[in-house]
Coordinates of C-alpha atoms and ligand atoms in Angstrom, one line a residue:
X127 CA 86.4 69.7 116.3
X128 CA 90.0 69.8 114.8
X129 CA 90.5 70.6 111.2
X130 CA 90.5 67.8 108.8
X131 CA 94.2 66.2 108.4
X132 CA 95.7 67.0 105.3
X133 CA 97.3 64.1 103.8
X134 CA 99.5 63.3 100.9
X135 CA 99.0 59.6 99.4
X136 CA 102.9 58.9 97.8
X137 CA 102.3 55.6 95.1
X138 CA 98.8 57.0 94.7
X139 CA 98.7 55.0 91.6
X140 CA 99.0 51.8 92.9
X141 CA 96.9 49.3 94.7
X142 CA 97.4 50.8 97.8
X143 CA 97.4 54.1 96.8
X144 CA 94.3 54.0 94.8
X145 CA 92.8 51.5 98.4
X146 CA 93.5 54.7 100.2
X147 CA 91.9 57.7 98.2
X148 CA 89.0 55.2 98.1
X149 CA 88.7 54.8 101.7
X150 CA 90.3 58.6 102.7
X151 CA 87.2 59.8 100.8
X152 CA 84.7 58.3 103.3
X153 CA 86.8 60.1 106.6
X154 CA 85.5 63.6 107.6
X155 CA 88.9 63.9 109.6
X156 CA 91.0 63.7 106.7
X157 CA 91.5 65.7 103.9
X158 CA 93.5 64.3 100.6
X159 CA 95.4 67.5 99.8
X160 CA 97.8 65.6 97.4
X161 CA 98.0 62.2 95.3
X162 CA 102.0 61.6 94.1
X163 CA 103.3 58.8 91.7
X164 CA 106.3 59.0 89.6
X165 CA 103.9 58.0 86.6
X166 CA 104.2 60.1 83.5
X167 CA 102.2 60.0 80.4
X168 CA 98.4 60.2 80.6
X169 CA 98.2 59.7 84.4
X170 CA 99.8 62.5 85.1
X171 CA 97.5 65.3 86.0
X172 CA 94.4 62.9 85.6
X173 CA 92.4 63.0 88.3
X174 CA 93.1 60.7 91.3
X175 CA 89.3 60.5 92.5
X176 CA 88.3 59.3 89.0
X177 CA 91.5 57.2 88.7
X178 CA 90.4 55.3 91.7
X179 CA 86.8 54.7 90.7
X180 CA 85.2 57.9 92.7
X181 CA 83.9 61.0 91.2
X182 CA 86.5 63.3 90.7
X183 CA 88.0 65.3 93.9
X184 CA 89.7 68.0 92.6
X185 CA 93.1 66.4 93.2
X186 CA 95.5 65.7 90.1
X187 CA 98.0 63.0 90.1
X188 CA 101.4 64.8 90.2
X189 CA 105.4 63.3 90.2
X190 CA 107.1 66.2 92.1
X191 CA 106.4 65.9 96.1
X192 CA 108.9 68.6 96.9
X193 CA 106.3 71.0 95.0
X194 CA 102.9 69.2 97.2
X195 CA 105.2 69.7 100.5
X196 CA 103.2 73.0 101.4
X197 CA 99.7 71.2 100.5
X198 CA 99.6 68.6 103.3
X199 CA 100.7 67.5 106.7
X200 CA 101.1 63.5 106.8
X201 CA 102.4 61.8 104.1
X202 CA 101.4 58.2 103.6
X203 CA 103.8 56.1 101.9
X204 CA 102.9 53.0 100.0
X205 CA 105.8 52.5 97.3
X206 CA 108.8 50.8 97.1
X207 CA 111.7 51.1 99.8
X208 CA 114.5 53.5 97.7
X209 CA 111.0 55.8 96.5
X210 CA 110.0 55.9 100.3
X211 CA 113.4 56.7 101.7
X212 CA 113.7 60.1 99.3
X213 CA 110.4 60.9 100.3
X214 CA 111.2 60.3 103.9
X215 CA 114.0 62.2 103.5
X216 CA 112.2 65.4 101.6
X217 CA 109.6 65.7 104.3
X218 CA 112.4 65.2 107.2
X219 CA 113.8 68.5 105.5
X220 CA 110.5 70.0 105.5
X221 CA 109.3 68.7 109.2
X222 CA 106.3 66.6 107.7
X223 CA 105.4 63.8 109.3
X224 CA 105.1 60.7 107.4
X225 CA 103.1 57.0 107.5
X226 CA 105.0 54.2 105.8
X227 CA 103.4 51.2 104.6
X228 CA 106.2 50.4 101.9
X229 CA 108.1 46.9 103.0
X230 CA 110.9 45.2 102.2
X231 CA 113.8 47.7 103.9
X232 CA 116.9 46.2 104.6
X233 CA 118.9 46.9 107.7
X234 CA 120.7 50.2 106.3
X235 CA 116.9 51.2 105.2
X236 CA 115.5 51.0 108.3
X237 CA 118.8 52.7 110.3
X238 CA 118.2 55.5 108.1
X239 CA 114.4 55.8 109.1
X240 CA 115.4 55.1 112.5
X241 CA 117.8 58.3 112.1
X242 CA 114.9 60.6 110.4
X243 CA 112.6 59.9 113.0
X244 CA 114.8 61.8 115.5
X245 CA 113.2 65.0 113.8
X246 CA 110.0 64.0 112.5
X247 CA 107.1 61.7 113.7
X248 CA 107.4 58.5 111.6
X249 CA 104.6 55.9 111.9
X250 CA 105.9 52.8 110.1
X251 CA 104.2 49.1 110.2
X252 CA 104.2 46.4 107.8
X253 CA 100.6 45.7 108.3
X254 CA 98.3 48.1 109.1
X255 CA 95.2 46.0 109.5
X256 CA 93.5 47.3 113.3
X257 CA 92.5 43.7 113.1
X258 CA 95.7 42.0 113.0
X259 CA 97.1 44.4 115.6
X260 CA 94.7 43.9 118.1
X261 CA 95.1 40.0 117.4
X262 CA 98.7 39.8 118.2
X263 CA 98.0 41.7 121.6
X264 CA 95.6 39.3 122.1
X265 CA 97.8 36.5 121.5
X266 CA 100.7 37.6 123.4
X267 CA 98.6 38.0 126.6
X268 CA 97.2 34.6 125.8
X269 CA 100.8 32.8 125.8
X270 CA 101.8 34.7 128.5
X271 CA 98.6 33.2 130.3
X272 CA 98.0 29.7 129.3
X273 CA 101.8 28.8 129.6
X274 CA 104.1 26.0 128.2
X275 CA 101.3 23.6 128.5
X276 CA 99.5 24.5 125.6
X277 CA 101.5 23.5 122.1
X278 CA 101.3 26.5 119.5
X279 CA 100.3 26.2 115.9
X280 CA 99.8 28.3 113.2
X281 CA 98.2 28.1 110.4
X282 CA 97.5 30.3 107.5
X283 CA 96.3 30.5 104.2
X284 CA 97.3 32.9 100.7
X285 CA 96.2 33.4 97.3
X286 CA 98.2 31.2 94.8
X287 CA 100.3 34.4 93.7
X288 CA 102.3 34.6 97.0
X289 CA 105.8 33.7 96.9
X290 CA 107.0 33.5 100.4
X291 CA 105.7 31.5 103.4
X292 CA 104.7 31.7 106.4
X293 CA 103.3 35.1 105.8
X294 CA 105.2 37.7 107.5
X295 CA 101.6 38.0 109.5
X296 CA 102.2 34.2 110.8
X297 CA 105.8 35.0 111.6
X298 CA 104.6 38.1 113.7
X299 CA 102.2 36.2 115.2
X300 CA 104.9 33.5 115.8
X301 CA 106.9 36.4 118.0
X302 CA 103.9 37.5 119.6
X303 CA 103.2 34.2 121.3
X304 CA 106.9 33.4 121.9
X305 CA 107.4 36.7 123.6
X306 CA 104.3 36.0 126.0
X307 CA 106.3 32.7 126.7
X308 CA 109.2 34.7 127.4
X309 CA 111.8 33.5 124.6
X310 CA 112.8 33.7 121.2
X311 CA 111.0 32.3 117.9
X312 CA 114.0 31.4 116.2
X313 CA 114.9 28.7 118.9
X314 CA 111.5 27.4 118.8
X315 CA 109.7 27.6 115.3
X316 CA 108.9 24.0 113.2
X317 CA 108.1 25.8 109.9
X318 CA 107.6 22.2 108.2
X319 CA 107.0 18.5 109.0
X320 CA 107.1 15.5 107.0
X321 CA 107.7 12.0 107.0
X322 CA 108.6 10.3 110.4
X323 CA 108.7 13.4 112.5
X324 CA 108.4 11.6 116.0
X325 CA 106.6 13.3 118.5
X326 CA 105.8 16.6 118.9
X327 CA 108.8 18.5 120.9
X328 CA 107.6 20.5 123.8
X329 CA 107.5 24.3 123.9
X330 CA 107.9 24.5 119.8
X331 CA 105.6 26.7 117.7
X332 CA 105.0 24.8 114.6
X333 CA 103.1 26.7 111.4
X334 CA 101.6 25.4 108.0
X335 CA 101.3 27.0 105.3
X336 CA 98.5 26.8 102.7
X337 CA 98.4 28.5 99.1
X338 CA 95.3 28.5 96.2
X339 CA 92.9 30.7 94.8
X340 CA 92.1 34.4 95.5
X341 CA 92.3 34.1 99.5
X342 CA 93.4 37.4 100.7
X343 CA 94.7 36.2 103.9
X344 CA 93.6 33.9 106.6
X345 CA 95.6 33.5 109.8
X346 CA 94.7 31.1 113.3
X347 CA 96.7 30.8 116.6
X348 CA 95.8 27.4 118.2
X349 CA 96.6 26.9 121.5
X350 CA 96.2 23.1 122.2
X351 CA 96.1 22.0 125.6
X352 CA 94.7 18.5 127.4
X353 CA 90.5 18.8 127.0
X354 CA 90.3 22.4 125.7
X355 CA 91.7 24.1 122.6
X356 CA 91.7 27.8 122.4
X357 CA 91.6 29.7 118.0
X358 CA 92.5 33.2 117.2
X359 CA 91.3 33.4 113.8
X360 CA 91.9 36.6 111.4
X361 CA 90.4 36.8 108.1
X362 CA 90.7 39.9 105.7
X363 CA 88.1 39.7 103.0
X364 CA 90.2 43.6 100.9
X365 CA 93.3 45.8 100.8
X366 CA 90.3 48.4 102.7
X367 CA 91.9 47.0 106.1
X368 CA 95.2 48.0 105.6
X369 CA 94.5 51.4 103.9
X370 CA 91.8 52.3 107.2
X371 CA 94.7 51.2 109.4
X372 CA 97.5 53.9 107.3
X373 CA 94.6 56.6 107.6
X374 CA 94.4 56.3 111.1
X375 CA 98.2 56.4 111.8
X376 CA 98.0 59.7 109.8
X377 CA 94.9 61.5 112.5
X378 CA 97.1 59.6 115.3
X379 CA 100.5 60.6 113.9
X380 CA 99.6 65.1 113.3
X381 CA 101.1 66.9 116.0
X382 CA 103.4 64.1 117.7
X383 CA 107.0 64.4 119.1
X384 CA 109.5 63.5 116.6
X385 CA 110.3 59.4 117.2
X386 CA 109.3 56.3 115.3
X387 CA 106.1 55.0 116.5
X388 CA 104.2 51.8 114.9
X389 CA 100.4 50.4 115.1
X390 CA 100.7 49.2 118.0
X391 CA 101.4 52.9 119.4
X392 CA 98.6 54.2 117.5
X393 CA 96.3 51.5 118.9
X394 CA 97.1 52.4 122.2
X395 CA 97.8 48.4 122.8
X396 CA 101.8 49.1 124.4
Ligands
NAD423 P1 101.9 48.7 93.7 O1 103.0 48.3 92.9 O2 100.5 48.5 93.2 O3 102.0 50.3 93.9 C1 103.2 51.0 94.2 C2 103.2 52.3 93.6 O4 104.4 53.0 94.0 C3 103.1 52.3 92.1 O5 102.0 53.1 91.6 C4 104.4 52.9 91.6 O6 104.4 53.6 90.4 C5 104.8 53.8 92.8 N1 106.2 54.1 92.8 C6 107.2 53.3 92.6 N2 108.4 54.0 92.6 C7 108.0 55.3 92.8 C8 108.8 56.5 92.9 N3 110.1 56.6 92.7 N4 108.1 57.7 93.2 C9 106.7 57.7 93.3 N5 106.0 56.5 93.2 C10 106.6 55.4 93.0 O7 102.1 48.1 95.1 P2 101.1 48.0 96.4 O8 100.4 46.6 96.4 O9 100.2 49.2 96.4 O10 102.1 47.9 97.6 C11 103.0 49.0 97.8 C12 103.8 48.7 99.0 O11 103.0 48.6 100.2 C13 104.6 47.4 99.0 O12 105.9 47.5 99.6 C14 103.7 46.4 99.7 O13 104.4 45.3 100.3 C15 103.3 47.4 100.8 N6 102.1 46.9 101.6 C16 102.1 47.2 102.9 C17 100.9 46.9 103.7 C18 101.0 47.2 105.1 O14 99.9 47.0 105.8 N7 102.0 47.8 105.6 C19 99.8 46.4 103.0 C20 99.8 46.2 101.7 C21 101.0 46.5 100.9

């Protein structure tokens, strides 16, 4: 058997982070050899184990990653875009490879990430559920199958503390079933209908959006046809999905060639 994988968790403190040591804890093929936050005060130093509801583990919460660089191997990433790009950029000096679950990169972000990756192995998603991976596979070969006679629909449902819509889940989902079709989402999404809408125009890919309570995130494909109708349904019930997903990039991602890779590379689903 290999050795464990030692892995850094950078934004240890946060939801994420603290998702992570939980479920890293549970894996006899990692190792957490380093929890990193830029928190001060009383966090820092406290143990990361106890912080996140576990008996202590031995690691302390610490701010400065250039001193943890000889600790681990895989650094997983779940902070905020200009945190993740120094960190990207400290283990790109040290040849560390690195997971990153942080969103919300612009286009200079991600060229930047795209140029790191041409010396380390960066695995970068933004969402890391094995579920949802597997579902837009699933619904790409289902387009590609079923064909222009079935209309597309999407529908999804958030928490009432979301601020955007569709999800970015529903839009993937959106591009997954538009590539099996063979063209672009932009020319063919109906994000909202109301009023006298007149029939349905073939070949769009229309989504709804609904929003209340503590839904973590619910997400169907319908493929509507004449006499049949044909759901792809994903439901996450915790954050647990996303942080088994990151831990599994990090086994996947020790000992690749330098290049940017993302879940569906890890899954094996390209
Ligand atoms: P959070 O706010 O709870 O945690 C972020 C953590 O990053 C905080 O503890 C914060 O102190 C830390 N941080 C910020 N700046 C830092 C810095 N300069 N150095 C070190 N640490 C720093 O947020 P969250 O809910 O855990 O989400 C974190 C990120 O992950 C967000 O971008 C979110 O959109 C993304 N996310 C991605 C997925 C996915 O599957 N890819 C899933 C969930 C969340």
């Amino acid at each position: 058997m290999n050795s464990p994988v030692r892995i850094a968790i950078f934004g240890a403190a946060g939801r994420m982070g603290r998702a992570l040591v939980q479920c890293a804890a549970a894996e006899v093929d990692l190792k957490l050899s380093a929890a990193l936050d830029r928190v001060d005060g009383e966090l820092l130093g406290a143990d990361i184990g106890t912080l996140s509801g576990l008996p202590a583990c031995g690691v302390a919460l610490a701010a400065d990653l250039q001193q943890a660089l000889p600790a681990f191997e895989v650094l997983i990433d779940f902070s905020r875009p200009q945190a993740s790009l120094a960190a990207v950029e400290a283990c790109r000096a040290a040849g560390k490879a690195v997971v990153i679950g942080t969103t919300g990169f612009d286009a200079a972000q991600k060229a930047l990430i795209a140029a790191a990756a041409q010396n380390i192995p960066i695995c970068m998603a933004a969402n890391y559920s094995i579920g949802v991976n597997v579902v837009l596979k699933l619904i790409e070969q289902a387009a590609r199958a079923l064909g222009p006679a079935y209309d597309i629909e999407i529908v999804e449902a958030h928490h009432q503390h979301k601020v955007d819509a569709p999800s970015g889940t529903a839009l993937r989902m959106g591009e997954a079933a538009a590539a099996g079709r063979g063209v672009r989402l932009e020319d063919h999404a109906v994000y909202a209908r109301e009023g006298l809408t007149g029939a349905r125009p073939a070949g769009t890919i229309g989504f709804a959006t609904l929003r209340g309570g503590d839904v973590v995130g619910d997400h169907t494909l319908m493929f509507l046809g004449e006499g049949e109708r044909l759901e792809i349904t994903h439901k996450a019930s915790s954050r647990s999905n996303f942080a088994r997903g990151a831990l599994r990039a990090a086994v996947w991602l020790r000992g690749r060639a330098a290049g940017l890779y993302d879940m569906q590379d890890v899954l094996g689903l390209k």
